[in-house]
PDB file of C-alpha atoms and ligand atoms in Angstrom:
ATOM      1  CA  MET A  28      66.096 104.392 106.815  1.00 90.00           C
ATOM      2  CA  GLN A  29      66.785 101.988 104.010  1.00 94.00           C
ATOM      3  CA  LYS A  30      69.444  99.349 104.778  1.00 95.00           C
ATOM      4  CA  TYR A  31      72.511  99.376 102.526  1.00 97.00           C
ATOM      5  CA  GLY A  32      75.307  96.811 102.483  1.00 97.00           C
ATOM      6  CA  VAL A  33      79.000  97.735 102.737  1.00 97.00           C
ATOM      7  CA  ASN A  34      79.604  97.054  99.043  1.00 97.00           C
ATOM      8  CA  GLU A  35      76.532  99.043  98.047  1.00 98.00           C
ATOM      9  CA  LEU A  36      77.530 102.057 100.140  1.00 98.00           C
ATOM     10  CA  ARG A  37      81.031 102.038  98.678  1.00 98.00           C
ATOM     11  CA  ARG A  38      79.608 102.075  95.161  1.00 98.00           C
ATOM     12  CA  MET A  39      77.000 104.760  95.977  1.00 98.00           C
ATOM     13  CA  PHE A  40      79.641 107.096  97.390  1.00 98.00           C
ATOM     14  CA  LEU A  41      82.025 106.733  94.466  1.00 98.00           C
ATOM     15  CA  GLU A  42      79.211 107.145  91.927  1.00 98.00           C
ATOM     16  CA  PHE A  43      77.879 110.208  93.730  1.00 98.00           C
ATOM     17  CA  PHE A  44      81.232 111.938  93.455  1.00 98.00           C
ATOM     18  CA  GLU A  45      81.732 110.767  89.901  1.00 98.00           C
ATOM     19  CA  SER A  46      78.462 112.596  89.153  1.00 98.00           C
ATOM     20  CA  LYS A  47      80.207 115.696  90.609  1.00 98.00           C
ATOM     21  CA  GLU A  48      83.018 115.300  88.076  1.00 98.00           C
ATOM     22  CA  HIS A  49      85.460 113.432  90.313  1.00 98.00           C
ATOM     23  CA  LEU A  50      87.800 110.787  88.965  1.00 98.00           C
ATOM     24  CA  ALA A  51      87.326 107.513  90.875  1.00 98.00           C
ATOM     25  CA  MET A  52      90.772 106.023  91.567  1.00 98.00           C
ATOM     26  CA  LYS A  53      91.551 102.600  93.010  1.00 98.00           C
ATOM     27  CA  SER A  54      92.762 102.208  96.576  1.00 98.00           C
ATOM     28  CA  PHE A  55      96.518 102.693  96.901  1.00 98.00           C
ATOM     29  CA  SER A  56      98.672 100.071  98.656  1.00 98.00           C
ATOM     30  CA  LEU A  57      98.887 100.110 102.457  1.00 98.00           C
ATOM     31  CA  VAL A  58     102.643 100.603 102.030  1.00 98.00           C
ATOM     32  CA  PRO A  59     103.424 104.329 101.676  1.00 96.00           C
ATOM     33  CA  HIS A  60     105.333 105.356  98.599  1.00 93.00           C
ATOM     34  CA  ASN A  61     108.122 107.973  99.060  1.00 88.00           C
ATOM     35  CA  ASP A  62     106.868 108.997 102.504  1.00 88.00           C
ATOM     36  CA  ASN A  63     109.160 108.275 105.444  1.00 88.00           C
ATOM     37  CA  SER A  64     106.831 109.970 107.906  1.00 87.00           C
ATOM     38  CA  LEU A  65     104.344 107.068 107.871  1.00 92.00           C
ATOM     39  CA  LEU A  66     104.715 103.314 108.430  1.00 95.00           C
ATOM     40  CA  LEU A  67     101.327 102.504 106.934  1.00 97.00           C
ATOM     41  CA  ILE A  68      98.656 104.326 104.963  1.00 97.00           C
ATOM     42  CA  ASN A  69      96.217 105.555 107.574  1.00 95.00           C
ATOM     43  CA  SER A  70      93.801 107.785 105.655  1.00 96.00           C
ATOM     44  CA  GLY A  71      92.460 108.481 102.204  1.00 97.00           C
ATOM     45  CA  MET A  72      94.665 111.544 101.854  1.00 95.00           C
ATOM     46  CA  ALA A  73      97.990 109.926 102.816  1.00 95.00           C
ATOM     47  CA  PRO A  74      98.863 108.493  99.366  1.00 96.00           C
ATOM     48  CA  LEU A  75      97.714 111.746  97.730  1.00 96.00           C
ATOM     49  CA  LYS A  76     100.093 114.089  99.604  1.00 92.00           C
ATOM     50  CA  PRO A  77     102.157 114.993  96.486  1.00 92.00           C
ATOM     51  CA  TYR A  78      98.975 116.234  94.793  1.00 94.00           C
ATOM     52  CA  PHE A  79      98.110 118.465  97.734  1.00 91.00           C
ATOM     53  CA  THR A  80     101.566 120.015  97.879  1.00 88.00           C
ATOM     54  CA  GLY A  81     101.774 120.509  94.124  1.00 88.00           C
ATOM     55  CA  GLN A  82     104.861 118.245  93.865  1.00 90.00           C
ATOM     56  CA  GLU A  83     102.977 116.048  91.392  1.00 93.00           C
ATOM     57  CA  ILE A  84     100.156 116.829  88.986  1.00 95.00           C
ATOM     58  CA  PRO A  85      96.979 114.825  89.767  1.00 96.00           C
ATOM     59  CA  PRO A  86      95.198 113.033  86.910  1.00 97.00           C
ATOM     60  CA  ARG A  87      92.246 115.342  87.654  1.00 98.00           C
ATOM     61  CA  ARG A  88      91.730 118.139  90.182  1.00 97.00           C
ATOM     62  CA  ARG A  89      88.750 116.267  91.654  1.00 98.00           C
ATOM     63  CA  VAL A  90      89.375 112.702  92.821  1.00 98.00           C
ATOM     64  CA  THR A  91      87.389 110.180  94.842  1.00 98.00           C
ATOM     65  CA  THR A  92      88.703 106.956  96.411  1.00 98.00           C
ATOM     66  CA  CYS A  93      87.924 104.149  98.792  1.00 98.00           C
ATOM     67  CA  GLN A  94      91.252 103.698 100.561  1.00 98.00           C
ATOM     68  CA  LYS A  95      92.407 100.728 102.654  1.00 98.00           C
ATOM     69  CA  CYS A  96      93.692 102.099 105.978  1.00 98.00           C
ATOM     70  CA  ILE A  97      95.439 100.814 109.093  1.00 97.00           C
ATOM     71  CA  ARG A  98      95.438 102.711 112.389  1.00 95.00           C
ATOM     72  CA  THR A  99      96.862 101.105 115.481  1.00 93.00           C
ATOM     73  CA  GLY A 100      96.789 104.177 117.769  1.00 89.00           C
ATOM     74  CA  ASP A 101      93.526 102.995 119.324  1.00 85.00           C
ATOM     75  CA  ILE A 102      94.508  99.319 119.481  1.00 90.00           C
ATOM     76  CA  GLU A 103      93.554  99.013 123.161  1.00 89.00           C
ATOM     77  CA  ASN A 104      89.984 100.029 122.267  1.00 90.00           C
ATOM     78  CA  ILE A 105      89.532  97.403 119.565  1.00 92.00           C
ATOM     79  CA  GLY A 106      86.850  94.910 120.427  1.00 91.00           C
ATOM     80  CA  LYS A 107      85.741  96.956 123.429  1.00 90.00           C
ATOM     81  CA  THR A 108      84.079  99.871 121.638  1.00 86.00           C
ATOM     82  CA  ALA A 109      81.504  99.669 118.891  1.00 84.00           C
ATOM     83  CA  ARG A 110      83.411 101.814 116.443  1.00 86.00           C
ATOM     84  CA  HIS A 111      87.152 101.117 116.462  1.00 90.00           C
ATOM     85  CA  GLY A 112      89.022  98.909 114.024  1.00 94.00           C
ATOM     86  CA  THR A 113      92.724  98.699 113.120  1.00 97.00           C
ATOM     87  CA  PHE A 114      91.712  98.063 109.510  1.00 97.00           C
ATOM     88  CA  PHE A 115      89.033 100.138 107.836  1.00 96.00           C
ATOM     89  CA  GLU A 116      88.064 101.539 104.490  1.00 97.00           C
ATOM     90  CA  MET A 117      87.879 105.288 104.087  1.00 98.00           C
ATOM     91  CA  LEU A 118      85.802 106.879 101.389  1.00 98.00           C
ATOM     92  CA  GLY A 119      86.925 110.334 100.357  1.00 98.00           C
ATOM     93  CA  ASN A 120      86.491 113.150  97.904  1.00 98.00           C
ATOM     94  CA  PHE A 121      89.450 115.389  97.222  1.00 98.00           C
ATOM     95  CA  SER A 122      90.026 118.749  95.610  1.00 98.00           C
ATOM     96  CA  PHE A 123      93.517 119.755  94.573  1.00 96.00           C
ATOM     97  CA  GLY A 124      93.221 123.540  94.291  1.00 95.00           C
ATOM     98  CA  ASP A 125      89.741 123.242  92.798  1.00 97.00           C
ATOM     99  CA  TYR A 126      86.573 123.566  94.975  1.00 97.00           C
ATOM    100  CA  PHE A 127      86.761 124.454  98.666  1.00 96.00           C
ATOM    101  CA  LYS A 128      84.590 124.583 101.799  1.00 97.00           C
ATOM    102  CA  THR A 129      81.210 125.448 100.261  1.00 97.00           C
ATOM    103  CA  GLU A 130      80.998 122.597  97.751  1.00 98.00           C
ATOM    104  CA  ALA A 131      82.540 120.063 100.129  1.00 98.00           C
ATOM    105  CA  ILE A 132      79.999 120.765 102.872  1.00 98.00           C
ATOM    106  CA  HIS A 133      77.014 120.917 100.507  1.00 98.00           C
ATOM    107  CA  TRP A 134      77.928 117.620  98.840  1.00 98.00           C
ATOM    108  CA  ALA A 135      78.445 115.778 102.120  1.00 98.00           C
ATOM    109  CA  TRP A 136      75.040 116.978 103.254  1.00 98.00           C
ATOM    110  CA  GLU A 137      73.417 115.979  99.961  1.00 98.00           C
ATOM    111  CA  PHE A 138      74.951 112.513 100.095  1.00 98.00           C
ATOM    112  CA  LEU A 139      73.965 111.877 103.703  1.00 98.00           C
ATOM    113  CA  THR A 140      70.459 113.307 103.689  1.00 98.00           C
ATOM    114  CA  GLU A 141      69.320 112.713 100.092  1.00 97.00           C
ATOM    115  CA  CYS A 142      71.313 109.774  98.694  1.00 97.00           C
ATOM    116  CA  VAL A 143      71.310 107.529 101.728  1.00 97.00           C
ATOM    117  CA  GLY A 144      68.440 109.265 103.507  1.00 97.00           C
ATOM    118  CA  ILE A 145      69.708 109.979 107.034  1.00 97.00           C
ATOM    119  CA  PRO A 146      67.254 112.287 108.867  1.00 97.00           C
ATOM    120  CA  ALA A 147      68.846 115.729 109.193  1.00 97.00           C
ATOM    121  CA  ASP A 148      67.985 116.013 112.882  1.00 96.00           C
ATOM    122  CA  ARG A 149      70.294 113.072 113.650  1.00 97.00           C
ATOM    123  CA  LEU A 150      73.339 114.908 112.272  1.00 98.00           C
ATOM    124  CA  TYR A 151      75.566 117.399 114.104  1.00 98.00           C
ATOM    125  CA  PRO A 152      78.494 119.256 112.521  1.00 98.00           C
ATOM    126  CA  SER A 153      81.549 120.570 114.317  1.00 98.00           C
ATOM    127  CA  VAL A 154      84.041 123.184 113.131  1.00 98.00           C
ATOM    128  CA  TYR A 155      87.482 124.394 114.200  1.00 97.00           C
ATOM    129  CA  LEU A 156      87.313 127.069 116.944  1.00 96.00           C
ATOM    130  CA  ASP A 157      87.731 130.175 114.817  1.00 93.00           C
ATOM    131  CA  ASP A 158      86.520 128.832 111.488  1.00 96.00           C
ATOM    132  CA  ASP A 159      83.637 131.286 111.086  1.00 97.00           C
ATOM    133  CA  GLU A 160      83.394 130.541 107.387  1.00 96.00           C
ATOM    134  CA  ALA A 161      82.581 126.851 107.886  1.00 98.00           C
ATOM    135  CA  PHE A 162      80.247 127.777 110.757  1.00 98.00           C
ATOM    136  CA  ARG A 163      78.396 130.213 108.482  1.00 98.00           C
ATOM    137  CA  ILE A 164      78.044 127.635 105.685  1.00 98.00           C
ATOM    138  CA  TRP A 165      76.547 125.095 108.090  1.00 98.00           C
ATOM    139  CA  ASN A 166      74.269 127.646 109.661  1.00 98.00           C
ATOM    140  CA  GLU A 167      73.142 129.906 106.810  1.00 98.00           C
ATOM    141  CA  GLU A 168      73.473 127.713 103.732  1.00 98.00           C
ATOM    142  CA  ILE A 169      72.645 124.273 105.118  1.00 98.00           C
ATOM    143  CA  GLY A 170      70.267 125.625 107.761  1.00 97.00           C
ATOM    144  CA  ILE A 171      71.628 123.951 110.912  1.00 98.00           C
ATOM    145  CA  PRO A 172      70.681 125.980 114.004  1.00 97.00           C
ATOM    146  CA  LYS A 173      73.672 127.631 115.711  1.00 97.00           C
ATOM    147  CA  GLU A 174      73.249 125.644 118.932  1.00 96.00           C
ATOM    148  CA  ARG A 175      73.655 122.376 117.001  1.00 96.00           C
ATOM    149  CA  ILE A 176      77.035 123.354 115.541  1.00 97.00           C
ATOM    150  CA  TYR A 177      79.984 122.664 117.827  1.00 97.00           C
ATOM    151  CA  ARG A 178      83.300 124.516 117.874  1.00 97.00           C
ATOM    152  CA  PHE A 179      86.261 122.399 118.987  1.00 96.00           C
ATOM    153  CA  GLY A 180      89.981 123.092 119.408  1.00 96.00           C
ATOM    154  CA  LYS A 181      93.109 121.803 117.761  1.00 93.00           C
ATOM    155  CA  GLU A 182      92.960 118.377 119.364  1.00 92.00           C
ATOM    156  CA  ASP A 183      89.611 117.546 117.755  1.00 94.00           C
ATOM    157  CA  ASN A 184      89.241 119.758 114.705  1.00 96.00           C
ATOM    158  CA  PHE A 185      92.667 120.139 113.182  1.00 96.00           C
ATOM    159  CA  TRP A 186      93.895 117.302 111.002  1.00 94.00           C
ATOM    160  CA  GLU A 187      97.602 116.519 110.751  1.00 91.00           C
ATOM    161  CA  ILE A 188      99.382 113.230 110.587  1.00 83.00           C
ATOM    162  CA  GLY A 189     103.059 112.838 109.924  1.00 79.00           C
ATOM    163  CA  LEU A 190     104.435 115.726 107.911  1.00 84.00           C
ATOM    164  CA  GLY A 191     102.946 117.654 105.025  1.00 89.00           C
ATOM    165  CA  PRO A 192      99.424 118.798 104.132  1.00 91.00           C
ATOM    166  CA  CYS A 193      97.120 119.613 107.054  1.00 93.00           C
ATOM    167  CA  GLY A 194      94.520 122.109 108.182  1.00 96.00           C
ATOM    168  CA  PRO A 195      91.399 122.863 110.216  1.00 96.00           C
ATOM    169  CA  ASP A 196      88.520 120.443 109.779  1.00 97.00           C
ATOM    170  CA  SER A 197      84.770 120.120 110.099  1.00 98.00           C
ATOM    171  CA  GLU A 198      83.284 116.811 111.209  1.00 97.00           C
ATOM    172  CA  ILE A 199      79.796 115.340 110.999  1.00 98.00           C
ATOM    173  CA  PHE A 200      78.465 113.232 113.863  1.00 97.00           C
ATOM    174  CA  TYR A 201      75.503 110.886 113.781  1.00 96.00           C
ATOM    175  CA  ASP A 202      73.407 110.664 116.924  1.00 96.00           C
ATOM    176  CA  ARG A 203      72.664 106.988 117.550  1.00 92.00           C
ATOM    177  CA  GLY A 204      70.288 107.833 120.368  1.00 92.00           C
ATOM    178  CA  GLU A 205      70.369 108.213 124.126  1.00 91.00           C
ATOM    179  CA  GLU A 206      70.460 104.459 124.723  1.00 89.00           C
ATOM    180  CA  PHE A 207      74.025 104.382 123.330  1.00 89.00           C
ATOM    181  CA  GLY A 208      75.167 107.274 125.544  1.00 91.00           C
ATOM    182  CA  CYS A 209      77.168 107.434 128.752  1.00 92.00           C
ATOM    183  CA  GLY A 210      74.380 109.370 130.475  1.00 91.00           C
ATOM    184  CA  LYS A 211      76.737 112.170 131.599  1.00 93.00           C
ATOM    185  CA  PRO A 212      75.097 115.621 131.505  1.00 90.00           C
ATOM    186  CA  ASP A 213      77.792 116.960 129.170  1.00 89.00           C
ATOM    187  CA  CYS A 214      77.570 114.056 126.676  1.00 93.00           C
ATOM    188  CA  LYS A 215      77.687 115.659 123.221  1.00 94.00           C
ATOM    189  CA  PRO A 216      79.366 115.157 119.825  1.00 95.00           C
ATOM    190  CA  GLY A 217      83.009 114.373 120.515  1.00 91.00           C
ATOM    191  CA  CYS A 218      82.229 112.473 123.764  1.00 92.00           C
ATOM    192  CA  ASP A 219      84.208 109.229 124.152  1.00 86.00           C
ATOM    193  CA  CYS A 220      81.096 107.076 124.457  1.00 89.00           C
ATOM    194  CA  ASP A 221      79.316 105.335 121.568  1.00 84.00           C
ATOM    195  CA  ARG A 222      76.373 107.743 121.197  1.00 92.00           C
ATOM    196  CA  PHE A 223      77.726 110.317 118.720  1.00 94.00           C
ATOM    197  CA  LEU A 224      79.529 108.569 115.908  1.00 92.00           C
ATOM    198  CA  GLU A 225      81.880 110.641 113.782  1.00 93.00           C
ATOM    199  CA  ILE A 226      81.085 109.579 110.238  1.00 94.00           C
ATOM    200  CA  TRP A 227      82.572 112.279 108.034  1.00 97.00           C
ATOM    201  CA  ASN A 228      85.482 114.645 108.238  1.00 97.00           C
ATOM    202  CA  HIS A 229      86.281 117.536 105.914  1.00 97.00           C
ATOM    203  CA  VAL A 230      89.791 118.851 106.121  1.00 97.00           C
ATOM    204  CA  PHE A 231      90.419 122.285 104.685  1.00 97.00           C
ATOM    205  CA  THR A 232      93.978 121.511 103.716  1.00 95.00           C
ATOM    206  CA  GLN A 233      95.738 124.870 103.649  1.00 93.00           C
ATOM    207  CA  PHE A 234      99.039 124.276 105.468  1.00 93.00           C
ATOM    208  CA  SER A 235     102.043 122.029 105.335  1.00 93.00           C
ATOM    209  CA  LYS A 236     103.671 120.796 108.551  1.00 93.00           C
ATOM    210  CA  GLU A 237     107.444 121.038 108.274  1.00 92.00           C
ATOM    211  CA  GLU A 238     110.115 118.930 109.973  1.00 91.00           C
ATOM    212  CA  ASP A 239     110.857 121.681 112.517  1.00 93.00           C
ATOM    213  CA  GLY A 240     107.174 121.674 113.598  1.00 92.00           C
ATOM    214  CA  SER A 241     106.280 124.923 111.846  1.00 94.00           C
ATOM    215  CA  TYR A 242     103.428 125.381 109.372  1.00 94.00           C
ATOM    216  CA  SER A 243     103.809 126.902 105.926  1.00 94.00           C
ATOM    217  CA  ASN A 244     101.070 127.843 103.480  1.00 92.00           C
ATOM    218  CA  LEU A 245     100.386 125.440 100.628  1.00 91.00           C
ATOM    219  CA  ALA A 246     100.413 126.844  97.109  1.00 88.00           C
ATOM    220  CA  HIS A 247      96.624 126.414  96.932  1.00 91.00           C
ATOM    221  CA  PRO A 248      93.861 125.389  99.363  1.00 93.00           C
ATOM    222  CA  ASN A 249      92.554 121.820  99.011  1.00 96.00           C
ATOM    223  CA  ILE A 250      89.804 119.580 100.267  1.00 98.00           C
ATOM    224  CA  ASP A 251      90.448 116.209 101.904  1.00 97.00           C
ATOM    225  CA  THR A 252      87.407 114.384 103.181  1.00 98.00           C
ATOM    226  CA  GLY A 253      87.055 111.036 104.869  1.00 97.00           C
ATOM    227  CA  MET A 254      83.991 108.925 105.547  1.00 97.00           C
ATOM    228  CA  GLY A 255      84.473 105.680 107.446  1.00 95.00           C
ATOM    229  CA  LEU A 256      82.759 102.994 105.398  1.00 97.00           C
ATOM    230  CA  GLU A 257      82.253 100.551 108.266  1.00 95.00           C
ATOM    231  CA  ARG A 258      80.822 103.277 110.511  1.00 93.00           C
ATOM    232  CA  MET A 259      78.424 104.406 107.785  1.00 96.00           C
ATOM    233  CA  ALA A 260      77.327 100.804 107.288  1.00 97.00           C
ATOM    234  CA  CYS A 261      76.723 100.589 111.024  1.00 94.00           C
ATOM    235  CA  VAL A 262      74.429 103.627 110.823  1.00 95.00           C
ATOM    236  CA  MET A 263      72.598 102.428 107.709  1.00 96.00           C
ATOM    237  CA  GLN A 264      72.140  98.865 108.953  1.00 97.00           C
ATOM    238  CA  ASP A 265      71.209 100.101 112.418  1.00 93.00           C
ATOM    239  CA  THR A 266      73.637  97.704 114.072  1.00 93.00           C
ATOM    240  CA  ASP A 267      75.132  98.130 117.512  1.00 87.00           C
ATOM    241  CA  SER A 268      78.724  97.923 116.304  1.00 90.00           C
ATOM    242  CA  ILE A 269      80.916  97.727 113.207  1.00 94.00           C
ATOM    243  CA  PHE A 270      81.296  94.011 113.985  1.00 96.00           C
ATOM    244  CA  ASP A 271      77.626  93.507 113.151  1.00 95.00           C
ATOM    245  CA  VAL A 272      77.643  95.010 109.636  1.00 97.00           C
ATOM    246  CA  ASP A 273      77.254  92.538 106.807  1.00 96.00           C
ATOM    247  CA  THR A 274      80.795  91.872 105.542  1.00 96.00           C
ATOM    248  CA  ILE A 275      82.484  91.986 108.958  1.00 97.00           C
ATOM    249  CA  ARG A 276      79.830  89.836 110.567  1.00 97.00           C
ATOM    250  CA  TYR A 277      80.592  87.071 108.050  1.00 97.00           C
ATOM    251  CA  ILE A 278      84.224  87.072 109.159  1.00 97.00           C
ATOM    252  CA  LEU A 279      83.189  87.110 112.824  1.00 97.00           C
ATOM    253  CA  GLN A 280      80.921  84.155 112.122  1.00 97.00           C
ATOM    254  CA  GLY A 281      83.914  82.309 110.645  1.00 98.00           C
ATOM    255  CA  VAL A 282      85.924  82.958 113.833  1.00 98.00           C
ATOM    256  CA  VAL A 283      83.022  81.608 115.900  1.00 98.00           C
ATOM    257  CA  GLU A 284      82.761  78.453 113.789  1.00 98.00           C
ATOM    258  CA  LYS A 285      86.500  77.747 113.769  1.00 97.00           C
ATOM    259  CA  SER A 286      86.943  78.395 117.484  1.00 96.00           C
ATOM    260  CA  GLY A 287      83.737  76.717 118.620  1.00 98.00           C
ATOM    261  CA  VAL A 288      83.204  79.634 121.034  1.00 97.00           C
ATOM    262  CA  GLU A 289      79.775  81.200 121.052  1.00 97.00           C
ATOM    263  CA  TYR A 290      79.299  84.958 120.454  1.00 96.00           C
ATOM    264  CA  TYR A 291      76.704  86.688 122.614  1.00 93.00           C
ATOM    265  CA  ASP A 292      76.026  90.435 122.633  1.00 85.00           C
ATOM    266  CA  GLY A 293      79.553  91.801 122.281  1.00 85.00           C
ATOM    267  CA  GLU A 294      79.958  92.373 126.045  1.00 88.00           C
ATOM    268  CA  LYS A 295      81.455  89.126 127.396  1.00 93.00           C
ATOM    269  CA  PRO A 296      85.272  88.756 127.552  1.00 95.00           C
ATOM    270  CA  THR A 297      85.073  85.993 124.908  1.00 96.00           C
ATOM    271  CA  ASP A 298      83.044  88.360 122.681  1.00 96.00           C
ATOM    272  CA  VAL A 299      85.773  90.983 122.974  1.00 96.00           C
ATOM    273  CA  SER A 300      88.339  88.339 121.982  1.00 96.00           C
ATOM    274  CA  ILE A 301      86.264  87.249 118.998  1.00 97.00           C
ATOM    275  CA  ARG A 302      86.017  90.870 117.879  1.00 97.00           C
ATOM    276  CA  ILE A 303      89.749  91.434 118.299  1.00 97.00           C
ATOM    277  CA  ILE A 304      90.508  88.327 116.225  1.00 97.00           C
ATOM    278  CA  THR A 305      88.008  89.441 113.565  1.00 97.00           C
ATOM    279  CA  ASP A 306      89.518  92.915 113.321  1.00 97.00           C
ATOM    280  CA  HIS A 307      93.125  91.720 113.318  1.00 97.00           C
ATOM    281  CA  LEU A 308      92.359  89.089 110.664  1.00 98.00           C
ATOM    282  CA  ARG A 309      91.142  91.811 108.344  1.00 97.00           C
ATOM    283  CA  ALA A 310      94.216  93.958 109.014  1.00 98.00           C
ATOM    284  CA  MET A 311      96.760  91.153 108.622  1.00 98.00           C
ATOM    285  CA  THR A 312      95.119  89.836 105.450  1.00 98.00           C
ATOM    286  CA  PHE A 313      95.278  93.201 103.708  1.00 98.00           C
ATOM    287  CA  MET A 314      98.811  93.917 104.975  1.00 98.00           C
ATOM    288  CA  ILE A 315     100.138  90.582 103.718  1.00 98.00           C
ATOM    289  CA  ALA A 316      98.276  91.045 100.419  1.00 98.00           C
ATOM    290  CA  ASP A 317     100.176  94.329 100.014  1.00 98.00           C
ATOM    291  CA  GLY A 318     103.492  92.536 100.472  1.00 98.00           C
ATOM    292  CA  ILE A 319     104.246  93.182 104.163  1.00 98.00           C
ATOM    293  CA  MET A 320     105.857  90.284 106.068  1.00 98.00           C
ATOM    294  CA  PRO A 321     106.114  89.899 109.863  1.00 98.00           C
ATOM    295  CA  SER A 322     109.473  91.159 111.138  1.00 98.00           C
ATOM    296  CA  ASN A 323     111.201  92.854 114.052  1.00 97.00           C
ATOM    297  CA  GLU A 324     110.921  96.400 112.835  1.00 96.00           C
ATOM    298  CA  GLY A 325     108.820  98.963 111.081  1.00 96.00           C
ATOM    299  CA  ARG A 326     105.572  97.926 109.448  1.00 96.00           C
ATOM    300  CA  GLY A 327     106.577  94.259 109.643  1.00 97.00           C
ATOM    301  CA  TYR A 328     106.613  94.646 113.415  1.00 97.00           C
ATOM    302  CA  VAL A 329     103.108  96.122 113.381  1.00 97.00           C
ATOM    303  CA  LEU A 330     101.959  93.034 111.480  1.00 98.00           C
ATOM    304  CA  ARG A 331     103.766  90.731 113.865  1.00 98.00           C
ATOM    305  CA  ARG A 332     102.148  92.433 116.842  1.00 96.00           C
ATOM    306  CA  LEU A 333      98.677  92.058 115.310  1.00 97.00           C
ATOM    307  CA  ILE A 334      99.209  88.353 114.620  1.00 97.00           C
ATOM    308  CA  ARG A 335     100.534  87.796 118.141  1.00 96.00           C
ATOM    309  CA  ARG A 336      97.680  89.670 119.777  1.00 95.00           C
ATOM    310  CA  ALA A 337      95.095  87.749 117.781  1.00 95.00           C
ATOM    311  CA  ALA A 338      96.832  84.455 118.601  1.00 95.00           C
TER     312      ALA A 338
HETATM  313  N1  LIG B 415      92.255 113.011 106.567  1.00 84.96           N
HETATM  314  C1  LIG B 415      91.010 113.091 107.252  1.00 84.96           C
HETATM  315  C2  LIG B 415      90.732 111.869 108.088  1.00 84.96           C
HETATM  316  O1  LIG B 415      91.373 110.871 107.897  1.00 84.96           O
HETATM  317  C3  LIG B 415      89.878 113.296 106.278  1.00 84.96           C
HETATM  318  O2  LIG B 415      89.988 112.440 105.203  1.00 84.96           O
HETATM  319  O3  LIG B 415      89.862 111.912 108.908  1.00 84.96           O
END
């Protein structure tokens, strides 16, 4: 596979979807606007919720973005696994009542296999348990054998975060090879180990989660997709972890130089610390740049916790 840098991949993705008539919009701030259900923007779709619900009219019904995101739910894993970061960039293509499952799946496949050239036999899709339509598209239209398509339940293949637009999803995993696996006989896409890396998620946004926990139908079905830029770079650069991809490695190198502590293979306790500092530096820099200040509550407290942990 050809090696692509982080900045190159970002540009390739946005240009690909521009060629499919999407409007490329800039990343929104990490601070949510008019959304009390979130402390921080955590996905490409979060700042676009009003377009999914129909509350606001989007500038175009097809949009593509590279969104700055913060997720601290997996904070204990940061530095220890190859794929977790509190800060990451999410590339996405979105349809607000325009195209639906067929186009979304075909375009993801085209981008992965033709644009960036990932061998098809390294990719495994998953669908929501009873989503026979997505299963059929993967199997009959894309040509993935049935036994390579996984059906998972609500925990894995239903996207919802905070309130508002949500729905069943279909993910794409990249098989990094047996040497990255846990060796368990039931290791497969979705396993907690580092072998199968989830690189793309398509959400078929059909419902809205209400405050009482119920789901209502949205006025029109939408598409919300997310591709983790750092994870894709990891695949394309054939690195062991997101901390080894070009842009992040430069920051890690800076931490090594300033601290005078050597970095080995990512396994030693000092390596884990260097990775945690690298990740948290990225998160705190972007949070402060978006106007967040350390404090005792809300998003300011998240920032304070990150600074403290890194320190
Ligand atoms: N919202 C979905 C995710 O973040 C797809 O963009 O994974």
